[in-house]
Short mmCIF file of C-alpha atoms in Angstrom, two decimals:
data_model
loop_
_atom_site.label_atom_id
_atom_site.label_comp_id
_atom_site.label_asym_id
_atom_site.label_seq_id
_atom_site.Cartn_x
_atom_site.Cartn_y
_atom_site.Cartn_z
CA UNK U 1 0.00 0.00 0.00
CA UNK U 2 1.44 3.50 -1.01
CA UNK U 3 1.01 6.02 1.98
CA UNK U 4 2.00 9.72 1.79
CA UNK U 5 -0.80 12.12 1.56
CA UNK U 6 -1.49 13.85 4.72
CA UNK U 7 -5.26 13.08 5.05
CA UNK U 8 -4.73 9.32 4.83
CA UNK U 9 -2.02 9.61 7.99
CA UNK U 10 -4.00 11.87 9.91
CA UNK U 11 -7.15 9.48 9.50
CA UNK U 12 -5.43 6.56 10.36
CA UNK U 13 -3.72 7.77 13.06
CA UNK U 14 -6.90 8.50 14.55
CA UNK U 15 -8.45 4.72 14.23
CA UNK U 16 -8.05 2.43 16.84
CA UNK U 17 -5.82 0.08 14.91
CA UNK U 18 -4.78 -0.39 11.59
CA UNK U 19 -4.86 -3.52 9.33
CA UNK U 20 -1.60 -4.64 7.38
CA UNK U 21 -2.21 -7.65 5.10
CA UNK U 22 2.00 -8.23 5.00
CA UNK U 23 4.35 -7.85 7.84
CA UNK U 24 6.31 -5.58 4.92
CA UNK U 25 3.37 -3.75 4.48
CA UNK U 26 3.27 -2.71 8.42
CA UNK U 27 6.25 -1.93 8.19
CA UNK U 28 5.46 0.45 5.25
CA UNK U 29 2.77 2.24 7.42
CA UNK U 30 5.86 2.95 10.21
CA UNK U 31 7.64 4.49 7.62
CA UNK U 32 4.96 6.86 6.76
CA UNK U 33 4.16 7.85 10.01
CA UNK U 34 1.24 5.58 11.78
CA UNK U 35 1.10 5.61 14.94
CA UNK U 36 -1.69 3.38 15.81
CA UNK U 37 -1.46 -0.25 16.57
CA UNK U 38 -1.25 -1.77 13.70
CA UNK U 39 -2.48 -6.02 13.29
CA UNK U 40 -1.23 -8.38 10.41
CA UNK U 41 -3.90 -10.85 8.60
CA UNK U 42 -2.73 -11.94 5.53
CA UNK U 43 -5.64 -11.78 2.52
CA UNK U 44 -7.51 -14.81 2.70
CA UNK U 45 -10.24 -16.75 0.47
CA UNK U 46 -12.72 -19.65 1.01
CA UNK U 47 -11.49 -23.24 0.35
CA UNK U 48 -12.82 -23.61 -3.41
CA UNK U 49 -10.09 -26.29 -4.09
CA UNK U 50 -12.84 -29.04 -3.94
CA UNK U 51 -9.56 -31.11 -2.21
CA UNK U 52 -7.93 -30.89 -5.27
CA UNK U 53 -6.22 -33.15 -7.82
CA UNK U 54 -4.66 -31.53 -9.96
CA UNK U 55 -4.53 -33.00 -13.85
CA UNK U 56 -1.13 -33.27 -15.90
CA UNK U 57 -1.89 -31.42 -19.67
CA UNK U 58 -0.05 -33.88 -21.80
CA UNK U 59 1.70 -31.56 -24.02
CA UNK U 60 5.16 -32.61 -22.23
CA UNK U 61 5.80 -29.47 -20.80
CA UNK U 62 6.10 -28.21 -17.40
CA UNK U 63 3.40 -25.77 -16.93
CA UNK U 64 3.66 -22.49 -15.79
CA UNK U 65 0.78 -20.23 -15.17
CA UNK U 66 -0.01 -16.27 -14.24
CA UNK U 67 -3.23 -15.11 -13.68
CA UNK U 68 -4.35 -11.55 -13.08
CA UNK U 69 -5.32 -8.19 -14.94
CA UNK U 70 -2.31 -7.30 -17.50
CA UNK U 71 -1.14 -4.49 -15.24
CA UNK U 72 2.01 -2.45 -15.45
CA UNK U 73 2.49 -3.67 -11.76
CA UNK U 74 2.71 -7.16 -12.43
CA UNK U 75 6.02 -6.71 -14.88
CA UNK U 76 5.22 -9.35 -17.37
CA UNK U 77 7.70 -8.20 -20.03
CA UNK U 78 10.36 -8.89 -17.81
CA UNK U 79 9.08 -12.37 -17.52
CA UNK U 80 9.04 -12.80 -21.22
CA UNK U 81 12.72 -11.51 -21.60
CA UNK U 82 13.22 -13.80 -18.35
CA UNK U 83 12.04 -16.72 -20.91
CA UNK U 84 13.82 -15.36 -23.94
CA UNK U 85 17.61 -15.65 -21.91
CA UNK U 86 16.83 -19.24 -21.04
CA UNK U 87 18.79 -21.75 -23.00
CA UNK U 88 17.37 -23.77 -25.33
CA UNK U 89 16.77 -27.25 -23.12
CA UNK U 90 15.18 -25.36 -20.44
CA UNK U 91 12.86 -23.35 -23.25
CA UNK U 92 11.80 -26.76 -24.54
CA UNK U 93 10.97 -27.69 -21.19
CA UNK U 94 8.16 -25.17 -20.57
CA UNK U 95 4.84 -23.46 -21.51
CA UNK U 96 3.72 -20.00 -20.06
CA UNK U 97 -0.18 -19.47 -19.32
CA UNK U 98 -0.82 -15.52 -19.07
CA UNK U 99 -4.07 -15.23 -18.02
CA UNK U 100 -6.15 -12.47 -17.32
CA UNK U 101 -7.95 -9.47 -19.11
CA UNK U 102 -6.25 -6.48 -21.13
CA UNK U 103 -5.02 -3.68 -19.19
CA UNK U 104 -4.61 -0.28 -21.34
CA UNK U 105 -3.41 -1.99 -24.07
CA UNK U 106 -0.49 -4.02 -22.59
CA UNK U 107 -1.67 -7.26 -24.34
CA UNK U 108 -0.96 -6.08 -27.69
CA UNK U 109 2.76 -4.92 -26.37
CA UNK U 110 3.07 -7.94 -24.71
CA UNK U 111 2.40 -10.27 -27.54
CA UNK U 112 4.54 -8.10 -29.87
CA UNK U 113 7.49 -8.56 -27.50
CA UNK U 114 6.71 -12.31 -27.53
CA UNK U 115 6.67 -12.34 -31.70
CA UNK U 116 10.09 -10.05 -31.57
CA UNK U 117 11.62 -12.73 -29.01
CA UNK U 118 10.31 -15.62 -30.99
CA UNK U 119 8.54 -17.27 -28.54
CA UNK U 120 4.88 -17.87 -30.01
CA UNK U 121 5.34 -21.41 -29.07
CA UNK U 122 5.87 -20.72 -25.02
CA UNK U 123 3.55 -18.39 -24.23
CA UNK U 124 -0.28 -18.44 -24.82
CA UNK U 125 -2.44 -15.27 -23.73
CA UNK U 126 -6.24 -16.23 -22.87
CA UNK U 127 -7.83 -12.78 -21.81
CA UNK U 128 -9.95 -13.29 -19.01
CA UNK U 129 -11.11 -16.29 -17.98
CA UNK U 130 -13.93 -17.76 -15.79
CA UNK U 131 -15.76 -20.64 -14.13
CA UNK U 132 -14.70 -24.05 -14.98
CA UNK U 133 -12.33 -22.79 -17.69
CA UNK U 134 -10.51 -20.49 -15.02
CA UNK U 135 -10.55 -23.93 -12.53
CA UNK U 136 -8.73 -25.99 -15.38
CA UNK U 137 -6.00 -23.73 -15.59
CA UNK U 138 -5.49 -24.19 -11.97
CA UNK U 139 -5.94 -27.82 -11.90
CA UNK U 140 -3.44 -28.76 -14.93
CA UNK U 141 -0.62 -25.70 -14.05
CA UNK U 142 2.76 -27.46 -12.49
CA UNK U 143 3.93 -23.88 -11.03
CA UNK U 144 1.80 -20.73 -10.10
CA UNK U 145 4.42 -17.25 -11.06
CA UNK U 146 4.68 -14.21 -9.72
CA UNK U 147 6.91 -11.83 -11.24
CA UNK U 148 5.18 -8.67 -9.97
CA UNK U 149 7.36 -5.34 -9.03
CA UNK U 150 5.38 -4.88 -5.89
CA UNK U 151 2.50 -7.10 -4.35
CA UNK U 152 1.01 -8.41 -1.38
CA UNK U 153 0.49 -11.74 -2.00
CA UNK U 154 -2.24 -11.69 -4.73
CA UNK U 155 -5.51 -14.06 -4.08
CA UNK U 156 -4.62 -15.37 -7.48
CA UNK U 157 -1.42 -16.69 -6.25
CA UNK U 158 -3.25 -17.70 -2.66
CA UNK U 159 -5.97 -18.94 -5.02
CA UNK U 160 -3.31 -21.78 -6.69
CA UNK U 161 -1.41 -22.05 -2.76
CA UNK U 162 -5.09 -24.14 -2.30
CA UNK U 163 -4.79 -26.41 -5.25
CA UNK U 164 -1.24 -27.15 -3.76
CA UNK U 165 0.57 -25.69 -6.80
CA UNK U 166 4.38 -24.82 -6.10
CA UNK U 167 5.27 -21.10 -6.87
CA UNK U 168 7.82 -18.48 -7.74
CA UNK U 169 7.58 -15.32 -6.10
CA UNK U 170 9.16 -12.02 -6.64
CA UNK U 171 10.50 -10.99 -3.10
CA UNK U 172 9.06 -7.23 -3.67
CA UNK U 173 5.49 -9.94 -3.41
CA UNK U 174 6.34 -9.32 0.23
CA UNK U 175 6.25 -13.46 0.82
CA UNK U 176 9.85 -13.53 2.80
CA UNK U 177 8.04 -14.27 6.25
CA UNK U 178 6.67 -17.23 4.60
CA UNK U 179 10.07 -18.87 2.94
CA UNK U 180 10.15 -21.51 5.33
CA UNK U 181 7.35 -23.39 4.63
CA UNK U 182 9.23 -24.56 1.58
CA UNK U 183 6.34 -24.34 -1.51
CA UNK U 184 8.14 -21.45 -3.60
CA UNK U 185 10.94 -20.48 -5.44
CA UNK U 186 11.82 -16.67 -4.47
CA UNK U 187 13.99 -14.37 -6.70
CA UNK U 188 14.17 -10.51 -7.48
CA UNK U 189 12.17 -8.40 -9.33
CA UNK U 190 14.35 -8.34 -13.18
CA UNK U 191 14.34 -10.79 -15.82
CA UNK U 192 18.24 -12.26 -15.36
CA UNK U 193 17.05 -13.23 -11.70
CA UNK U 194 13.42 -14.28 -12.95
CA UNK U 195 15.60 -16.67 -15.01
CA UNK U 196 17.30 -18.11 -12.62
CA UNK U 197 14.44 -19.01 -10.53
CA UNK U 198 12.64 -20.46 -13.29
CA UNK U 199 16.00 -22.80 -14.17
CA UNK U 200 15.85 -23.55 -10.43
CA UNK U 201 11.82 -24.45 -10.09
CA UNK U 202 13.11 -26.99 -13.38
CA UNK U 203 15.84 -28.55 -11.37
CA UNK U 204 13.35 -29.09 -8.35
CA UNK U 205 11.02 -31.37 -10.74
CA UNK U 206 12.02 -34.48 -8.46
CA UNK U 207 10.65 -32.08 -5.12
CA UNK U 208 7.19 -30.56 -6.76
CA UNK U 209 4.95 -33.30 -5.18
CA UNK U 210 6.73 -31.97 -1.51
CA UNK U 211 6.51 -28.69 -2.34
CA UNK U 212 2.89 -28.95 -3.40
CA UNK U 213 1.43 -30.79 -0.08
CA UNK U 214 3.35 -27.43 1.55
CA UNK U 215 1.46 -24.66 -0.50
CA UNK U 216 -1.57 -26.59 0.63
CA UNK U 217 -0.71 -27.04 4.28
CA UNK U 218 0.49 -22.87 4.20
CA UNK U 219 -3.12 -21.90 2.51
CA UNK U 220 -4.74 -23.74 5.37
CA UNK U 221 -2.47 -22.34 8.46
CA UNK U 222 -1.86 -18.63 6.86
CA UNK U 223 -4.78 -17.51 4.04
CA UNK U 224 -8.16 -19.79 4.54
CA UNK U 225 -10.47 -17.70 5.24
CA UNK U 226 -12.56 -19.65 7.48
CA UNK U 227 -9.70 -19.28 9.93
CA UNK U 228 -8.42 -15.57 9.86
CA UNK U 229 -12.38 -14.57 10.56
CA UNK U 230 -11.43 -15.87 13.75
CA UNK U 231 -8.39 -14.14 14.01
CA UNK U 232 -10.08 -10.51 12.94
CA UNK U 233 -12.88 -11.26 15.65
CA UNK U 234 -10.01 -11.79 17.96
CA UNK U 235 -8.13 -8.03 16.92
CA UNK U 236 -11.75 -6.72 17.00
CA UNK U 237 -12.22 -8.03 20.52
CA UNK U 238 -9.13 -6.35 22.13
CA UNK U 239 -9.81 -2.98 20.54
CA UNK U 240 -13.57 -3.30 22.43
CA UNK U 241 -11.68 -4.43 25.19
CA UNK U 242 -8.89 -1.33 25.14
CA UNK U 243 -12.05 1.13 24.91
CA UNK U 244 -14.11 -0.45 27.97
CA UNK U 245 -10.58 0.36 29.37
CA UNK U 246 -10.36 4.12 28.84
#
């Protein structure tokens, strides 16, 4: 979240607390100046997983899939150059899902880069997608990416954490508190390191089925959101609490 103007500090300095969905993000509000307490609940959806399994497309490939509006933010052509400085056995190795609607024209410059990079035959662009078609890309991707310059953990990317897809992560996705429970690859936010990670996620085909049963078990402890409405009644408690107090 971008802070800065002075109405937006002086109104939340005047709330009782203050919601961060990232420990990053807190830490963001600090910087601009909030003093009020401030709790951490990550975003969180409902468990629409159905208890997954997940089906293999047989176009021997490993998978990769993005899903989201075609947003500046998200830093897609960096992902495509990513792709284009891969060498040619890892190239053969993968397909690239984009999916998600236009954005101010960025489609069109995004599928121009991919002609000018020759590399019609890894990426495929849907537009948007939804219902059962947007389910099947979750159910037959083999990695969930993030290449975004700055997030906070999209519900996209929780969204394939419950279908127990492995993931790569930018770290400016603010998902360092979360590195130890082993389901993502992390790298920085440029297409040499977006590279690597991708050549690394390859190398880890033998650990996908253990890193898979982890993005499940962190949706259920950190982003299901039939358990952090307990947690918000719990922050909402103690701020009734602290004003019976005064």
């Amino acid at each position: 979240m971008k802070l800065g103007k002075w109405y937006e500090i002086k109104f939340l300095n005047r709330a009782a607390a203050v919601h961060a969905i990232t420990r990053e993000e807190s830490t963001e509000f600090k910087k601009y100046g909030i003093k009020s307490d401030i709790f951490v609940i990550p975003n969180s959806i409902e468990d629409n997983s159905c208890h997954i399994r997940r089906k293999k497309q047989d176009n021997g490939r490993m998978n990769f899939l993005f899903m989201g509006e075609l947003r500046e933010q998200k830093n897609l052509p960096a992902l495509i150059q990513a792709v284009a400085s891969l060498e040619e056995d890892y190239k053969n190795q993968i397909k690239m899902y984009i999916v998600g609607p236009d954005s101010r024209g960025n489609m069109k410059k995004l599928k121009d880069l991919v002609k000018a990079l020759h590399l019609e035959n890894i990426f495929e662009f849907t537009g948007g997608v939804f219902g059962k078609e947007r389910e099947h890309y979750f159910e037959t991707a083999d990695i969930y990416i993030t290449p975004s310059l700055s997030e906070v953990i999209s519900l996209s990317a929780i969204e394939a954490m419950s279908y127990g897809i492995p993931q790569i992560f930018t770290r400016q996705s603010d998902v360092s508190y979360f590195y130890n429970e082993n389901f993502f690859v992390m790298c920085e936010n440029y297409a040499q390191d977006i590279a690597r990670a991708i050549r690394e996620m390859i190398q880890k085909k033998d650990e996908l089925e253990v890193m898979s049963q982890n993005a499940r078990k962190a949706y259920e402890k950190y982003f299901q959101w039939e358990s952090n409405i307990l947690r918000f009644r719990e922050e909402y408690q103690k701020i009734i609490d602290r004003a019976k107090e005064k």
